[in-house]
CSV table of C-alpha atoms in Angstrom, one decimal:
chain,number,residue,atom,x,y,z
A,174,MET,CA,0.0,0.0,0.0
A,175,GLY,CA,3.0,2.2,0.0
A,176,SER,CA,4.1,4.2,-3.0
A,177,PHE,CA,3.0,4.6,-6.6
A,178,SER,CA,4.6,2.2,-9.1
A,179,LEU,CA,5.7,3.2,-12.5
A,180,ILE,CA,2.4,2.0,-14.0
A,181,HIS,CA,0.4,4.2,-11.7
A,182,TRP,CA,2.5,7.3,-12.7
A,183,LEU,CA,2.1,6.4,-16.4
A,184,VAL,CA,-1.7,6.2,-16.0
A,185,VAL,CA,-1.8,9.4,-14.0
A,186,LEU,CA,0.2,11.3,-16.6
A,187,ILE,CA,-0.7,9.7,-20.0
A,188,ILE,CA,-4.5,9.4,-19.7
A,189,PRO,CA,-5.1,13.1,-19.0
A,190,ALA,CA,-2.6,14.1,-21.7
A,191,ALA,CA,-4.4,11.9,-24.2
A,192,LEU,CA,-7.8,13.3,-23.2
A,193,ILE,CA,-6.5,16.8,-23.8
A,194,PHE,CA,-5.7,15.9,-27.4
A,195,ILE,CA,-8.9,13.9,-27.9
A,196,LEU,CA,-11.3,16.5,-26.6
A,197,ARG,CA,-9.6,19.5,-28.3
A,198,LYS,CA,-11.6,20.6,-31.4
A,199,PRO,CA,-9.9,20.8,-34.8
A,200,PRO,CA,-9.1,24.4,-36.0
A,201,ALA,CA,-12.2,26.2,-37.4
A,202,GLY,CA,-12.4,27.4,-40.9
A,203,PRO,CA,-11.2,26.0,-44.2
A,204,ASN,CA,-9.2,22.7,-44.1
A,205,ARG,CA,-5.5,23.5,-43.9
A,206,PHE,CA,-4.6,20.3,-45.7
A,207,GLY,CA,-6.0,21.1,-49.1
A,208,GLY,CA,-9.2,20.7,-51.1
A,209,PRO,CA,-11.8,18.0,-50.6
A,210,PRO,CA,-10.9,14.5,-51.7
A,211,ASP,CA,-13.0,12.6,-54.2
A,212,ALA,CA,-15.1,9.6,-53.2
A,213,MET,CA,-13.6,6.4,-54.7
A,214,GLY,CA,-14.7,2.9,-55.7
A,215,PHE,CA,-12.8,-0.2,-54.6
A,216,GLY,CA,-10.4,-0.4,-57.5
A,217,GLN,CA,-9.7,3.3,-57.4
A,218,ALA,CA,-9.0,3.2,-53.7
A,219,ILE,CA,-6.5,0.4,-54.1
A,220,SER,CA,-4.8,2.1,-57.0
A,221,SER,CA,-4.5,5.3,-54.9
A,222,TYR,CA,-3.2,3.4,-51.9
A,223,PHE,CA,-0.3,2.1,-53.9
A,224,ARG,CA,0.2,5.1,-56.0
A,225,LYS,CA,0.5,7.4,-52.9
A,226,TYR,CA,2.7,4.8,-51.2
A,227,VAL,CA,4.3,7.1,-48.6
A,228,ASP,CA,2.6,10.4,-49.4
A,229,PHE,CA,1.6,12.0,-46.1
A,230,THR,CA,0.2,15.2,-47.7
A,231,GLY,CA,-3.3,15.9,-48.9
A,232,ARG,CA,-6.5,14.3,-47.8
A,233,ALA,CA,-8.2,10.9,-48.2
A,234,SER,CA,-11.9,10.3,-48.3
A,235,ARG,CA,-13.7,7.8,-46.1
A,236,SER,CA,-14.3,5.4,-49.0
A,237,GLU,CA,-10.6,5.6,-50.0
A,238,PHE,CA,-9.5,4.8,-46.5
A,239,TRP,CA,-12.0,2.0,-45.7
A,240,PHE,CA,-11.7,0.3,-49.1
A,241,SER,CA,-7.9,0.2,-48.8
A,242,THR,CA,-8.1,-1.1,-45.3
A,243,LEU,CA,-10.6,-3.8,-46.4
A,244,PHE,CA,-8.2,-4.8,-49.2
A,245,VAL,CA,-5.2,-5.1,-46.9
A,246,VAL,CA,-7.2,-7.2,-44.4
A,247,LEU,CA,-8.6,-9.5,-47.1
A,248,VAL,CA,-5.1,-10.1,-48.6
A,249,SER,CA,-3.7,-10.8,-45.1
A,250,ILE,CA,-6.4,-13.4,-44.5
A,251,ALA,CA,-5.8,-15.0,-48.0
A,252,LEU,CA,-2.1,-15.1,-47.3
A,253,TYR,CA,-2.6,-16.7,-43.9
A,254,LEU,CA,-4.8,-19.4,-45.5
A,255,VAL,CA,-2.2,-20.1,-48.2
A,256,ASP,CA,0.9,-20.1,-46.0
A,257,ARG,CA,0.3,-21.0,-42.3
A,258,THR,CA,4.0,-20.3,-41.4
A,259,ALA,CA,3.1,-16.6,-41.7
A,260,THR,CA,6.1,-15.8,-43.9
A,261,LEU,CA,4.1,-14.3,-46.7
A,262,ASN,CA,1.9,-12.5,-44.3
A,263,GLY,CA,5.0,-11.0,-42.6
A,264,ILE,CA,6.3,-9.8,-45.9
A,265,TRP,CA,2.8,-8.3,-46.8
A,266,SER,CA,2.7,-6.6,-43.4
A,267,LEU,CA,6.1,-5.0,-44.0
A,268,ALA,CA,5.1,-3.9,-47.5
A,269,THR,CA,1.9,-2.2,-46.3
A,270,PHE,CA,3.2,-0.7,-43.0
A,271,LEU,CA,4.2,2.7,-44.4
A,272,PRO,CA,1.3,3.1,-46.9
A,273,SER,CA,-1.2,2.3,-44.1
A,274,ILE,CA,0.3,5.0,-41.8
A,275,ALA,CA,0.3,7.4,-44.7
A,276,MET,CA,-3.3,6.6,-45.6
A,277,ALA,CA,-4.4,7.1,-42.0
A,278,ALA,CA,-2.6,10.4,-41.8
A,279,ARG,CA,-4.4,11.6,-45.0
A,280,ARG,CA,-7.7,10.4,-43.5
A,281,LEU,CA,-7.1,12.5,-40.4
A,282,HIS,CA,-6.2,15.4,-42.6
A,283,ASP,CA,-9.7,15.2,-44.1
A,284,ILE,CA,-11.2,16.1,-40.8
A,285,ASN,CA,-8.6,18.8,-40.2
A,286,ARG,CA,-6.5,17.0,-37.7
A,287,SER,CA,-2.8,16.3,-37.8
A,288,GLY,CA,-1.6,12.8,-38.8
A,289,TRP,CA,0.3,12.7,-35.6
A,290,HIS,CA,-3.0,12.1,-33.8
A,291,GLN,CA,-2.6,8.4,-34.8
A,292,LEU,CA,-0.2,8.0,-31.9
A,293,LEU,CA,-3.1,8.5,-29.5
A,294,GLY,CA,-4.1,4.9,-30.4
A,295,VAL,CA,-0.8,3.6,-29.1
A,296,LEU,CA,-0.7,5.6,-25.9
A,297,ALA,CA,-4.0,4.9,-24.3
A,298,PRO,CA,-7.0,2.5,-24.9
A,299,ILE,CA,-9.3,5.5,-25.0
A,300,GLY,CA,-7.2,6.9,-27.7
A,301,THR,CA,-7.8,3.9,-29.9
A,302,ILE,CA,-11.6,4.5,-29.7
A,303,ALA,CA,-11.1,8.2,-30.5
A,304,VAL,CA,-8.9,7.5,-33.5
A,305,ILE,CA,-11.3,4.9,-35.0
A,306,ALA,CA,-14.2,7.4,-34.4
A,307,TRP,CA,-12.2,10.1,-36.3
A,308,TYR,CA,-11.6,7.6,-39.2
A,309,CYS,CA,-15.4,7.2,-39.5
A,310,ARG,CA,-16.2,10.9,-39.2
A,311,ALA,CA,-17.3,12.8,-42.2
A,312,PRO,CA,-15.7,16.2,-42.7
A,313,ALA,CA,-17.8,19.2,-41.6
A,314,ALA,CA,-19.2,21.6,-44.2
A,315,ASP,CA,-16.5,24.2,-43.5
A,316,ASP,CA,-13.8,21.4,-43.4
A,317,SER,CA,-14.5,20.6,-47.0
A,318,ARG,CA,-13.8,23.9,-48.5
A,319,ALA,CA,-10.3,24.4,-50.1
A,320,SER,CA,-8.1,26.9,-48.6
A,321,VAL,CA,-8.4,30.3,-50.3
A,322,PHE,CA,-4.9,31.5,-49.6
């Protein structure tokens, strides 16, 4: 019953810090990351996913993000069924690691948040819920306008 352990201090310091970033509203006004993205079909989203392999600039629509995520998950499942040793799945995971981070950053840009907000999902369990909710969120009417300057 004596002193706080390291885990207690991490909980006391990290959870409130994460909540500050989660509850803070994005900047008002036009989206600072560019013009609105186009809605995409499944094939277009996969093409865009690989064409913008490590492009962290711009914005990604919800359809582009979720179709790309669906494609990565389906290929992972298929590779697992083909090769139970997980060698091919490991190679696939390495090949799609950076594009997945870039796609998620562009998705957060669409709602006028920085791509660095992805790190909230690593720091705290509540951050994971917030980041997934942000991935699902549609941009507000004023978020969709391109910057005039």
